[in-house]
mmCIF file of C-alpha atoms in Angstrom:
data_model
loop_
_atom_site.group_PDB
_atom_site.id
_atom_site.type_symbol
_atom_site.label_atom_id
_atom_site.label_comp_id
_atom_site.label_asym_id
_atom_site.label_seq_id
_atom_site.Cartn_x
_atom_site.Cartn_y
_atom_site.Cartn_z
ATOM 1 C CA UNK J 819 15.809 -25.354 -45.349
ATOM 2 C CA UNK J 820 17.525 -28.000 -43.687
ATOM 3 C CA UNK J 821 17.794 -25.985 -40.218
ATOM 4 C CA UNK J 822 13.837 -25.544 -40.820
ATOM 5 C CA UNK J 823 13.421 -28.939 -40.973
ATOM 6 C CA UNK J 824 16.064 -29.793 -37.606
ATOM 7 C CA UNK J 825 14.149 -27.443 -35.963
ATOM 8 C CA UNK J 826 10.424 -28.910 -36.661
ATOM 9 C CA UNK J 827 11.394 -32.537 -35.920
ATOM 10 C CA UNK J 828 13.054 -31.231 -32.516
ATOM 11 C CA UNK J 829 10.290 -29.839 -31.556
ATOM 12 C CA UNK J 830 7.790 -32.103 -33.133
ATOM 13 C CA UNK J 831 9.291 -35.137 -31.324
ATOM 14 C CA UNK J 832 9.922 -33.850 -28.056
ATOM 15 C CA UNK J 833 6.472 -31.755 -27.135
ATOM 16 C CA UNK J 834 4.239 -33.900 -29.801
ATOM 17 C CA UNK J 835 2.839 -33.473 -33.221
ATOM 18 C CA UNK J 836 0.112 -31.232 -31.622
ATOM 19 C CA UNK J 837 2.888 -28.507 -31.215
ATOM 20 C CA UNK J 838 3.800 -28.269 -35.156
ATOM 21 C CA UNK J 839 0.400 -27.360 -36.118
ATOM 22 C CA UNK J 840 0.936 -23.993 -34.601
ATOM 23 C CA UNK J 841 4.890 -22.500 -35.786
ATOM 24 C CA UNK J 842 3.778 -24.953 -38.897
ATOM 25 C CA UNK J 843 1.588 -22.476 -40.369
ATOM 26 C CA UNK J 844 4.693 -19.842 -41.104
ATOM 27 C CA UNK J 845 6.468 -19.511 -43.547
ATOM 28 C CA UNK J 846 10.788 -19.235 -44.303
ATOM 29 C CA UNK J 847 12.716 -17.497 -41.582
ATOM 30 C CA UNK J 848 9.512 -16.602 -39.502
ATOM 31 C CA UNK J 849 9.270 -21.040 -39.345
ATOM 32 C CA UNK J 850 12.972 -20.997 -37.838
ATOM 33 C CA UNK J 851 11.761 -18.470 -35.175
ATOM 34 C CA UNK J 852 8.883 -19.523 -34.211
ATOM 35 C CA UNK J 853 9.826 -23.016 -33.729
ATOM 36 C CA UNK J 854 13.063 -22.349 -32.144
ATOM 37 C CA UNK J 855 11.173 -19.745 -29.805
ATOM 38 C CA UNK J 856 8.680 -22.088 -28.849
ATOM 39 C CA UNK J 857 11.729 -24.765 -28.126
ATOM 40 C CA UNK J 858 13.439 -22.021 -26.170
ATOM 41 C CA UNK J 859 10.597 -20.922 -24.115
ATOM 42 C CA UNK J 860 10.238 -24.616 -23.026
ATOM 43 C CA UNK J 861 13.966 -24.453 -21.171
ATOM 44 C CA UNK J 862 13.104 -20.929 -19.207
ATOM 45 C CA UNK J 863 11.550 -20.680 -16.037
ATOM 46 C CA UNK J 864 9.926 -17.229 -15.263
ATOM 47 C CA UNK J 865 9.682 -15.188 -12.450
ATOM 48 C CA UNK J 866 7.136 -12.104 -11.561
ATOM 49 C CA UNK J 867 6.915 -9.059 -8.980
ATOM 50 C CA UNK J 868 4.062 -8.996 -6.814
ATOM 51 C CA UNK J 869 1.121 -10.959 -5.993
ATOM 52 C CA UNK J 870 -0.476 -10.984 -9.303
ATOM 53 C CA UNK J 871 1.164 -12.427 -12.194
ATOM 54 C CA UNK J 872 1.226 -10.336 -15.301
ATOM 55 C CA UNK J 873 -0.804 -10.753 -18.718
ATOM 56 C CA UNK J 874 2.395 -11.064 -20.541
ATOM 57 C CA UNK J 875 3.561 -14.406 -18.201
ATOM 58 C CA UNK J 876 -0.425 -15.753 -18.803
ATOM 59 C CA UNK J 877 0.588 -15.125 -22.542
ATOM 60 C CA UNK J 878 3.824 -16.796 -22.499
ATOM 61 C CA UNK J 879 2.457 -19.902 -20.738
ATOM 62 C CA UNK J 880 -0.849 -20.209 -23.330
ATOM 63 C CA UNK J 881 1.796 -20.428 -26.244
ATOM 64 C CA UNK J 882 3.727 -22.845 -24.768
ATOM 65 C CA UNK J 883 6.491 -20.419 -24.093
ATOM 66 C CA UNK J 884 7.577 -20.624 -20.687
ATOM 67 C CA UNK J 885 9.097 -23.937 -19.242
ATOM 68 C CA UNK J 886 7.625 -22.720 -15.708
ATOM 69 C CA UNK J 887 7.472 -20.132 -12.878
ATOM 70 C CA UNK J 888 9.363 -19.346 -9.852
ATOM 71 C CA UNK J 889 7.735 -18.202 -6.756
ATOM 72 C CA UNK J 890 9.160 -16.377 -4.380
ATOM 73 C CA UNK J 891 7.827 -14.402 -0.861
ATOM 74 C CA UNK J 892 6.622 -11.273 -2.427
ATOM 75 C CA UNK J 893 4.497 -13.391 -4.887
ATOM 76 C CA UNK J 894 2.623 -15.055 -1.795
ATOM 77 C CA UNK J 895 0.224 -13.251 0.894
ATOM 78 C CA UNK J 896 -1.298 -16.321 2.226
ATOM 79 C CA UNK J 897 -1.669 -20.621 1.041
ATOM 80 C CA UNK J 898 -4.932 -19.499 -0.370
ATOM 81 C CA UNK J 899 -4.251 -16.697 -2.645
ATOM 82 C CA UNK J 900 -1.231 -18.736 -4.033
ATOM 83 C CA UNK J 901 -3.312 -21.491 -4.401
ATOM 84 C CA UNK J 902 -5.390 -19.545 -6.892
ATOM 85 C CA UNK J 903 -2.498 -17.850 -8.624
ATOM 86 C CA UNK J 904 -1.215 -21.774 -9.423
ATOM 87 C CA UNK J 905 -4.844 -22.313 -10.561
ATOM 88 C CA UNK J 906 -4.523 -19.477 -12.952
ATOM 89 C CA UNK J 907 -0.928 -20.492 -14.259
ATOM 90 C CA UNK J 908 -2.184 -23.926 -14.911
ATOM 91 C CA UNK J 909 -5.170 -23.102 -16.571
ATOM 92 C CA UNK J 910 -3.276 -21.371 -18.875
ATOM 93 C CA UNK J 911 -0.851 -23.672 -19.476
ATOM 94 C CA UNK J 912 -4.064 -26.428 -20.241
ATOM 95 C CA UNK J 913 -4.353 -24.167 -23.286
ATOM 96 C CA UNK J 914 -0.680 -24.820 -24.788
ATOM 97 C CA UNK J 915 0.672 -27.100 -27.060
ATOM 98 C CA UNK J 916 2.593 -28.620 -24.689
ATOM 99 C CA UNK J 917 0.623 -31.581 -23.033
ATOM 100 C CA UNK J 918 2.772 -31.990 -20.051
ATOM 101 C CA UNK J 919 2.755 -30.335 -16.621
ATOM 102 C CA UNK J 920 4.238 -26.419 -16.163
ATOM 103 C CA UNK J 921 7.104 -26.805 -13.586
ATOM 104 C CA UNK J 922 5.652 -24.559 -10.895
ATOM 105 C CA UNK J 923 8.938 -24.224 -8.038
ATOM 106 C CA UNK J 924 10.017 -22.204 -4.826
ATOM 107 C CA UNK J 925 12.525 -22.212 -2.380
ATOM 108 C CA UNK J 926 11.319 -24.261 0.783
ATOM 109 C CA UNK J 927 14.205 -25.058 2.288
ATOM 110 C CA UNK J 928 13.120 -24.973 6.060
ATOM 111 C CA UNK J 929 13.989 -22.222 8.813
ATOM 112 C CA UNK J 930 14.640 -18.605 7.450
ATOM 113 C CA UNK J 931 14.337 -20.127 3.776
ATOM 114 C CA UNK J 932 10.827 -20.845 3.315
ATOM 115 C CA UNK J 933 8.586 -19.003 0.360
ATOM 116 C CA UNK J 934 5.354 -20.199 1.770
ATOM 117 C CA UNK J 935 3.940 -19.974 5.419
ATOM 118 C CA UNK J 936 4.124 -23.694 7.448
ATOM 119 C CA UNK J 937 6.453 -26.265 6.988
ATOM 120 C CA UNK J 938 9.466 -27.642 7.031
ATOM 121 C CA UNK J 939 9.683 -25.747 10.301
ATOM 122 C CA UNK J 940 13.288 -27.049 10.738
ATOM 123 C CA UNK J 941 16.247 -25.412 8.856
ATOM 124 C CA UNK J 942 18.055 -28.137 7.666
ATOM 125 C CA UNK J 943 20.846 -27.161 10.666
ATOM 126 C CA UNK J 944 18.311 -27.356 12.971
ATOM 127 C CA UNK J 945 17.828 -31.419 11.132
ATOM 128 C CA UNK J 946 21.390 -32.340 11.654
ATOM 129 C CA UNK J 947 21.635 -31.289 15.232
ATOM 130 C CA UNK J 948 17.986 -32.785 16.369
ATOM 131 C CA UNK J 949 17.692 -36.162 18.459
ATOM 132 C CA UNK J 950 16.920 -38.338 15.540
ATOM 133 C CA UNK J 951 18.380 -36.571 11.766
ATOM 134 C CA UNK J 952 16.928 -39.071 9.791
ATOM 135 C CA UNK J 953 13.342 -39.299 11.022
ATOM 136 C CA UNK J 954 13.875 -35.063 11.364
ATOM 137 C CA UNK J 955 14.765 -34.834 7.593
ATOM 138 C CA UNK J 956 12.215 -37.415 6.361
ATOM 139 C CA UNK J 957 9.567 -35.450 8.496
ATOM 140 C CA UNK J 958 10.915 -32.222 6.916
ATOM 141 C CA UNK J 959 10.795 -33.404 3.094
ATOM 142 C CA UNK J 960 7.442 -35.165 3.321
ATOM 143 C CA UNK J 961 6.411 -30.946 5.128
ATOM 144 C CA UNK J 962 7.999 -29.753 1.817
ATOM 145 C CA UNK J 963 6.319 -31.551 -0.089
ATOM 146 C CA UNK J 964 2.704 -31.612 1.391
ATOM 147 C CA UNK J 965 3.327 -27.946 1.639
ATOM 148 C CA UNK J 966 4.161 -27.234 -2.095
ATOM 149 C CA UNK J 967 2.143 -29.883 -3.392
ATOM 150 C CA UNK J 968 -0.939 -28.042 -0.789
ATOM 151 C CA UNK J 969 -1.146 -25.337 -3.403
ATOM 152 C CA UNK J 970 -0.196 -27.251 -6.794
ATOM 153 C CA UNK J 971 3.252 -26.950 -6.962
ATOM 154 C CA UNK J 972 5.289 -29.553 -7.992
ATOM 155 C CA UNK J 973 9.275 -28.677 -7.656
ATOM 156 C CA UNK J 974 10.876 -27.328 -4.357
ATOM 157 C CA UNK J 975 14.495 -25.935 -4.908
ATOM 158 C CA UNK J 976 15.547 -28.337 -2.093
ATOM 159 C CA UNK J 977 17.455 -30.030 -0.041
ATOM 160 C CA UNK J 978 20.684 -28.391 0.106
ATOM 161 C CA UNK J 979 23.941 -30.502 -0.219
ATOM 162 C CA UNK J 980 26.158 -28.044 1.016
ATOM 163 C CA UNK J 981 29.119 -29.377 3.237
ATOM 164 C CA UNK J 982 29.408 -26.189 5.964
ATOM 165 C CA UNK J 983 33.530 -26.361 6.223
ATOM 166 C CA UNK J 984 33.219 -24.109 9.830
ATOM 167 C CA UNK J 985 30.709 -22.657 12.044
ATOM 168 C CA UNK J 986 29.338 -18.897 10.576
ATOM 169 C CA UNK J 987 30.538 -19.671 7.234
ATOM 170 C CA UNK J 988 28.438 -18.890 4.334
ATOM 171 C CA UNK J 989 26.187 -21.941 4.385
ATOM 172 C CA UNK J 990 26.376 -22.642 8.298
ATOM 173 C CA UNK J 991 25.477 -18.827 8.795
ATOM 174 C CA UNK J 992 21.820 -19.554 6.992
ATOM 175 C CA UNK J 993 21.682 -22.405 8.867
ATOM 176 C CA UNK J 994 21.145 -24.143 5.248
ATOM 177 C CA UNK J 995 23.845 -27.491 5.765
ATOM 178 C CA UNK J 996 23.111 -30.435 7.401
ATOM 179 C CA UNK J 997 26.244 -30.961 8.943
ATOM 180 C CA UNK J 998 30.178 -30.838 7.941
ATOM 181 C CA UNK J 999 30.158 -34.335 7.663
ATOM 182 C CA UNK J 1000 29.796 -35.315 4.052
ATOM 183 C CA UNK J 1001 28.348 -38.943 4.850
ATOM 184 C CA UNK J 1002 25.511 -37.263 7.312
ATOM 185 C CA UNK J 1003 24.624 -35.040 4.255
ATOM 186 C CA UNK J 1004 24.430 -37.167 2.107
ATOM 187 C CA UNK J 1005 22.066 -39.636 4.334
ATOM 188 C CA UNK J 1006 20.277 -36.660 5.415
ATOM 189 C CA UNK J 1007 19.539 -35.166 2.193
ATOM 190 C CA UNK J 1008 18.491 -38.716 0.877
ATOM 191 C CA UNK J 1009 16.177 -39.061 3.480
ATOM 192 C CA UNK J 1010 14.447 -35.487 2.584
ATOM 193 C CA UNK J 1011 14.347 -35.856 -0.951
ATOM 194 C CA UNK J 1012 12.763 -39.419 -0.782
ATOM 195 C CA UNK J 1013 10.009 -38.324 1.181
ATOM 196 C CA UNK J 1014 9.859 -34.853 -0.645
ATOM 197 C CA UNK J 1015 9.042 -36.583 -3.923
ATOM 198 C CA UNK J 1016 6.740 -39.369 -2.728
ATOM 199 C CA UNK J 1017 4.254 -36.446 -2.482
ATOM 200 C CA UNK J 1018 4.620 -35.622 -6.011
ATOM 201 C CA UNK J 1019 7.213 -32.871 -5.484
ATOM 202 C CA UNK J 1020 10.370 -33.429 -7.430
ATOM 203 C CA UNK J 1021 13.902 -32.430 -5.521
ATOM 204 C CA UNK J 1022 16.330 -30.547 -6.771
ATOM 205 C CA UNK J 1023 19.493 -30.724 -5.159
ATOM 206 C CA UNK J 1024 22.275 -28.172 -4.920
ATOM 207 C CA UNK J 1025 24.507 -26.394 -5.184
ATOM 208 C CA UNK J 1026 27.305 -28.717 -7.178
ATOM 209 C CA UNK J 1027 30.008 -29.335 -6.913
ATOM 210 C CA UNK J 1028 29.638 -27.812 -3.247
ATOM 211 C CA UNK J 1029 29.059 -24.295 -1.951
ATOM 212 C CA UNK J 1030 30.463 -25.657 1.604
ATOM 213 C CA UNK J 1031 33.592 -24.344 1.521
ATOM 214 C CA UNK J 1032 32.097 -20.410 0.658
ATOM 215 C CA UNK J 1033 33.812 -18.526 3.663
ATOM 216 C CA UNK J 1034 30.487 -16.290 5.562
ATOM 217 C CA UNK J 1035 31.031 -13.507 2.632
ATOM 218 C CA UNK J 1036 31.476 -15.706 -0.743
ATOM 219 C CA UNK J 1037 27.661 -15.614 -1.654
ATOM 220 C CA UNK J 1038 27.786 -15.933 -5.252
ATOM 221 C CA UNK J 1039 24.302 -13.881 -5.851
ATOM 222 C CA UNK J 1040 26.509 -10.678 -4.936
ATOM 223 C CA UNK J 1041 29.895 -11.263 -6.036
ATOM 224 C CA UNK J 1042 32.141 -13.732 -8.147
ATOM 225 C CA UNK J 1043 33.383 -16.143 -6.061
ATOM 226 C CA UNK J 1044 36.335 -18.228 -6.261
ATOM 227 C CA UNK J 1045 37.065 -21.526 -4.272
ATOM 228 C CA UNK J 1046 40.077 -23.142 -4.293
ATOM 229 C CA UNK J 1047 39.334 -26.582 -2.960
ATOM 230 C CA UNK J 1048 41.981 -29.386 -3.698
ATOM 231 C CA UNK J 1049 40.624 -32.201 -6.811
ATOM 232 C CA UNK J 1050 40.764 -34.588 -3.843
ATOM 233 C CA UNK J 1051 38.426 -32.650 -1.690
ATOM 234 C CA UNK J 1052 35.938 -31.308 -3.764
ATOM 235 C CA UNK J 1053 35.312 -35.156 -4.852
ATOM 236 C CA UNK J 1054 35.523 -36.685 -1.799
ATOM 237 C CA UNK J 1055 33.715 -34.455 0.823
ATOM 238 C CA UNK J 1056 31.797 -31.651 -1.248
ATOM 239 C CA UNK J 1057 30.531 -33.992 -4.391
ATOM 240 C CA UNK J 1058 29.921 -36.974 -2.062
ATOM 241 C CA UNK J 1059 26.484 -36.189 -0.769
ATOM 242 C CA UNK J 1060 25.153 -36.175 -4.570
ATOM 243 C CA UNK J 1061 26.101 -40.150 -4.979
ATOM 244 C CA UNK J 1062 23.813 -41.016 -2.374
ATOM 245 C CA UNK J 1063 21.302 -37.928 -4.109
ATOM 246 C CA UNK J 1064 21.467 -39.453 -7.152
ATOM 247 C CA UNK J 1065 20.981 -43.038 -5.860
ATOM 248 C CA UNK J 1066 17.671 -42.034 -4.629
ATOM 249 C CA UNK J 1067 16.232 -40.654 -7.545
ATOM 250 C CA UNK J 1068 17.018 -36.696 -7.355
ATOM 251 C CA UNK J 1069 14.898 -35.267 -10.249
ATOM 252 C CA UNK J 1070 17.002 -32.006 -10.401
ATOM 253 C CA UNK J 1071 20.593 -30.666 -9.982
ATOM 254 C CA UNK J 1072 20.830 -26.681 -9.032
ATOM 255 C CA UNK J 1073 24.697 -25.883 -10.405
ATOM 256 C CA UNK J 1074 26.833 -23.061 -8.352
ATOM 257 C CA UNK J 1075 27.521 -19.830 -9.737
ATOM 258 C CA UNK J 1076 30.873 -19.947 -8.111
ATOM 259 C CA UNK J 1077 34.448 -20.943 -9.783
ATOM 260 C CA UNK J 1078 36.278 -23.998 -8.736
ATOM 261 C CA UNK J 1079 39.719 -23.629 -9.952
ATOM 262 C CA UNK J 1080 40.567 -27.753 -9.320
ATOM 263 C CA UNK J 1081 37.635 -28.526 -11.983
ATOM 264 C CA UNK J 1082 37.796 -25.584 -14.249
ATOM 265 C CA UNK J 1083 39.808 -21.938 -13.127
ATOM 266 C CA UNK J 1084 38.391 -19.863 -15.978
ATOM 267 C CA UNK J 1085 34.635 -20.433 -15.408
ATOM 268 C CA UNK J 1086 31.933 -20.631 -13.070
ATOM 269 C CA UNK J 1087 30.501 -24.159 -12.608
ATOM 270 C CA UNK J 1088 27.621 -23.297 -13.778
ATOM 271 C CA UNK J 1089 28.866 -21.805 -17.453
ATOM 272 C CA UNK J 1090 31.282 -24.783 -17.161
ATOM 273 C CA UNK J 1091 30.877 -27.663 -19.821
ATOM 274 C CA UNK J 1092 33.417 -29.732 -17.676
ATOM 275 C CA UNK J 1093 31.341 -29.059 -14.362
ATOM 276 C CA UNK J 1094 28.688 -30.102 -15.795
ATOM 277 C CA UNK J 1095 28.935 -32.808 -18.706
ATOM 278 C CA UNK J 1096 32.302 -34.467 -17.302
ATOM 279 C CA UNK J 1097 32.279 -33.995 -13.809
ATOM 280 C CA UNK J 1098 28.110 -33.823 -12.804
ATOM 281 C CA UNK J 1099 26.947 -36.215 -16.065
ATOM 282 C CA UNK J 1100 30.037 -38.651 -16.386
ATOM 283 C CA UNK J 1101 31.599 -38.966 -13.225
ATOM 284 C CA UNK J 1102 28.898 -38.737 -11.152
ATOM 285 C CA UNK J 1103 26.152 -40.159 -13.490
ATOM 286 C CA UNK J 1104 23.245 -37.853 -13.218
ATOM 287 C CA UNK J 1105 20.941 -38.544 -16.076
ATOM 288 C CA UNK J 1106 17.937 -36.147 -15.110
ATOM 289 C CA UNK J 1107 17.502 -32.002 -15.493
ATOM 290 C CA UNK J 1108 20.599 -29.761 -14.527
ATOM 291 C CA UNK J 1109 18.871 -26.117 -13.710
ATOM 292 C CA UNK J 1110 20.871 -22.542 -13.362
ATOM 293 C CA UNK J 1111 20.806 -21.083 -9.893
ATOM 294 C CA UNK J 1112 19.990 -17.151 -10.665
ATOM 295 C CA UNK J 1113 20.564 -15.786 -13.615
ATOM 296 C CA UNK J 1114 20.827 -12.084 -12.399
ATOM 297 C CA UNK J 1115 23.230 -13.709 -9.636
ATOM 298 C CA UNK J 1116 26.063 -11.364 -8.763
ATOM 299 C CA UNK J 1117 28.715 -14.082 -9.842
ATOM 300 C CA UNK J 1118 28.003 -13.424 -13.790
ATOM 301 C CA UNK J 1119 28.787 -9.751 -13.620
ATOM 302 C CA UNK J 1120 31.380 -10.397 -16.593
ATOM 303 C CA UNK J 1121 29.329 -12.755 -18.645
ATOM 304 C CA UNK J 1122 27.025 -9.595 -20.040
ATOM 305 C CA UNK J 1123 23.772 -9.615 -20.833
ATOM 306 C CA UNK J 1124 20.994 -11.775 -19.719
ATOM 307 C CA UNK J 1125 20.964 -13.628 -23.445
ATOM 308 C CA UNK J 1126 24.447 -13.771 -23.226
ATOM 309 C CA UNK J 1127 24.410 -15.495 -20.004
ATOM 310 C CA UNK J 1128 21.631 -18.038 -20.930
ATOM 311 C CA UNK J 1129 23.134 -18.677 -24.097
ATOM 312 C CA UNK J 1130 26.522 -19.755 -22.145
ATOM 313 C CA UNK J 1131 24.896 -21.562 -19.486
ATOM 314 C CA UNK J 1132 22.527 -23.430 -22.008
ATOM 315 C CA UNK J 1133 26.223 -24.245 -24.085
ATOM 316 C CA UNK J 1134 27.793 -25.556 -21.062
ATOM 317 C CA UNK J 1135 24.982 -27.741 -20.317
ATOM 318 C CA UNK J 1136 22.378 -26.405 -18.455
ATOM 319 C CA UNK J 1137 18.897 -27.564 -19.183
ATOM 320 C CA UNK J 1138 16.718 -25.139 -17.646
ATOM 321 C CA UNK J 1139 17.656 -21.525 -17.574
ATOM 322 C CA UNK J 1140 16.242 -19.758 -13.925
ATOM 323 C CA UNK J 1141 15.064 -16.142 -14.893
ATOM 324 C CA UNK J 1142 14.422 -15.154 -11.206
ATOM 325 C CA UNK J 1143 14.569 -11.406 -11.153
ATOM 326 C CA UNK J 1144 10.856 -11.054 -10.574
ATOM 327 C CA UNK J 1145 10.544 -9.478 -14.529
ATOM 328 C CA UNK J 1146 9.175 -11.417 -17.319
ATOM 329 C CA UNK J 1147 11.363 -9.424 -20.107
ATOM 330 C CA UNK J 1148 14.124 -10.978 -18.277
ATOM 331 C CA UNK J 1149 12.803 -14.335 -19.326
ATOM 332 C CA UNK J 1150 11.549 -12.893 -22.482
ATOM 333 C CA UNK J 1151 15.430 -11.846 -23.134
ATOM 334 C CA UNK J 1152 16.435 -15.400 -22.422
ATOM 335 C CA UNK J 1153 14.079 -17.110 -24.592
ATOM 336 C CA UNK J 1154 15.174 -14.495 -27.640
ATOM 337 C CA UNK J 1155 19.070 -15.148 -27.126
ATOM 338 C CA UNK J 1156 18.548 -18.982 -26.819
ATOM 339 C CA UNK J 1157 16.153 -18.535 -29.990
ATOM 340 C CA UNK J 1158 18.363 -17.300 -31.972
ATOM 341 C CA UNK J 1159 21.513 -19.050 -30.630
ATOM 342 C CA UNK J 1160 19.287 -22.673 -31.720
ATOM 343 C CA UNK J 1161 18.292 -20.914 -35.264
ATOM 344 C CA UNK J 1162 21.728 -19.642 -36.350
ATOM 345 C CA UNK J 1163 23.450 -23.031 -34.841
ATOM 346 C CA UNK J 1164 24.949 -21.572 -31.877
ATOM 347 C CA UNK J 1165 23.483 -23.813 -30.139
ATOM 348 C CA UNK J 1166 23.582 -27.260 -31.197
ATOM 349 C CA UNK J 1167 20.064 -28.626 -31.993
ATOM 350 C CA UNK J 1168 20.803 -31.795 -31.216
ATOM 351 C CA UNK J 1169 22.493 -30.983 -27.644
ATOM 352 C CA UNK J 1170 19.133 -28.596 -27.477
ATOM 353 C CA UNK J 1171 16.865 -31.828 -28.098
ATOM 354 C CA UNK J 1172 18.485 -33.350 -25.876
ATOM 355 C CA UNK J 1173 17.913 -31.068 -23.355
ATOM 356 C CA UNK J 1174 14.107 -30.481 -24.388
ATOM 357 C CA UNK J 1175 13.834 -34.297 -24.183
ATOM 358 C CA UNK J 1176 15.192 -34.483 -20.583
ATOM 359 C CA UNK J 1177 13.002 -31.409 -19.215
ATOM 360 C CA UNK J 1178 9.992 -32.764 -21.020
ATOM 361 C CA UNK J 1179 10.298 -36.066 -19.330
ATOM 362 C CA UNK J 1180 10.267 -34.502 -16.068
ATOM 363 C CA UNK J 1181 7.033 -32.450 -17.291
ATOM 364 C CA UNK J 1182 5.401 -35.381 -18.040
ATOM 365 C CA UNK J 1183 6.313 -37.027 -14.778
ATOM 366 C CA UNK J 1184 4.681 -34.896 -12.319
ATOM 367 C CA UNK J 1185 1.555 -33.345 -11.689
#
């Protein structure tokens, strides 16, 4: 009885009394679930194959289920069929009990990483080397965000704060790093982000502590990868750019799959409560929404299952869980694990309000 009740008033405070009146109507155990499903749902973005999304997302997003959607290139045959498909997803999320916006994100990086057609033209290489890098990355975030916020959505999975270490190396190869000077990425991704958000688009910024020093074959969504970058290092060239990030109002932090053996040898960042609450949270003061990178990513091959994975990487922190493997029963398994990690305590309902509180304020912020 006294879980019930935990759960109710988690929910019930964070998403509004309007959300008890549906779980409410249960009954014992089935309460438990359905409350702590609902809160689950609301820390999982979703992902889809093709260019239609399926009933069962529609579903998830009417019940308040589904925290948001991921878009990526197969999902998009022109501006104007995406356009409708956001339409559709937030009609559907109108319906829920949750009164705030569905986070509806892509990758639009610039260059070869773009989701949608048009802009940022620029990769964010192309930024650092141009005639004027600040007026190049301010034109290229306020691109981002016109573009994204063009056809309703309202988080971009950029800028990168990547410190490239050498030339062809992992993030330098993608063309994906400002420069390998952490004070121009720093200014350069501050500049993006700024303008990026003033059109309504909220910045997340990634991939901490650093994926700069990946040599061209680390890429953590095919393999573990392991960097061994001295304490002094990793703080003072790879975490530097997210001081001036955070300064100017970052919205989101993307965490790296990879391990960083000067911060914590035995597990990725990402699954890392250290990474994240001491080193991200404390050190570095980020008070806004920490978000997975994949979770399918090659880099998790020994952390099992999909619940098993959200379930550690909602433990160590993370407050949105990114299902991107273009299936909705992968989010569906996420939501069931973190359901039933909240309703048998596995999760600790207060860290989990916490969480819902910080996700639900960035809901409520945008568009």
């Amino acid at each position: 009885m006294r879980r019930r009740r935990l759960l109710a008033v988690l929910l019930g405070v964070v998403v509004g009394a309007s959300t008890v009146g549906g779980p409410a109507q249960a009954s014992g155990d089935h309460l438990s679930l359905a409350f702590a499903r609902q809160a689950a749902g609301q820390r999982v973005i979703y992902s889809y194959p093709g260019l239609t999304p399926p009933e069962s997302l529609i579903a998830r997003i009417r019940a308040g289920e589904a925290a948001g959607v991921i878009f990526f290139g197969e999902n998009v045959s022109s501006l104007t069929q995406i356009r409708g498909v956001v339409q559709q997803l937030r009609a559907a999320a109108a319906q829920s009990p949750n009164p705030n916006a569905l986070l509806l994100m892509t990758d639009q990086e610039g260059g070869l990483i773009r989701r949608l057609p048009g802009a940022p033209a620029l990769s964010h290489k192309d930024v650092g080397l141009s005639a004027d890098p600040a007026a190049a990355a301010t034109a290229a975030g306020r691109g981002a965000g016109e573009n994204l916020a063009g056809v309703g959505m309202n988080v971009n999975l950029a800028p990168v704060l990547d410190v490239f270490h050498a030339p062809g190396d992992l993030m330098d190869q993608y063309e994906r790093s400002f420069s390998s000077t952490a004070s121009v990425v720093g200014d350069l991704g501050a500049a993006y982000l700024t303008a990026q958000q003033a059109e309504g688009v909220a910045a997340t910024v990634k991939h901490f502590p650093g994926l700069g020093k990946a040599n061209a074959g680390d890429n953590t969504d095919s393999k573990p990868v392991t960097l061994s970058v001295p304490l002094t290092t990793l703080r003072n060239v790879d975490e530097a750019p997210y001081s001036d990030a955070i300064a100017a109002g970052a919205k989101l932090v993307m965490l790296s799959w990879a391990v960083y053996t000067a911060l914590d040898p035995n597990r990725p960042a990402g699954l890392s409560p250290t990474v994240i609450g001491q080193e991200l949270r404390s050190r570095n003061g980020f008070p806004g929404v920490t978000i997975t990178d994949a979770l399918e990513a090659g880099a998790l091959s020994g952390y099992g299952s999909t619940g098993n994975r959200a379930v550690l990487a909602a433990r160590a922190g993370n407050d949105l869980i990114l299902a991107s493997a273009r299936d909705v029963n992968q989010g569906d398994q996420a939501v069931d694990a973190l359901a039933g990690a909240l309703a048998d305590g596995t999760l600790d309902s207060g860290a989990f309000g916490q969480a819902l509180a910080r996700v639900n304020a960035l809901r409520a912020s945008l568009a």
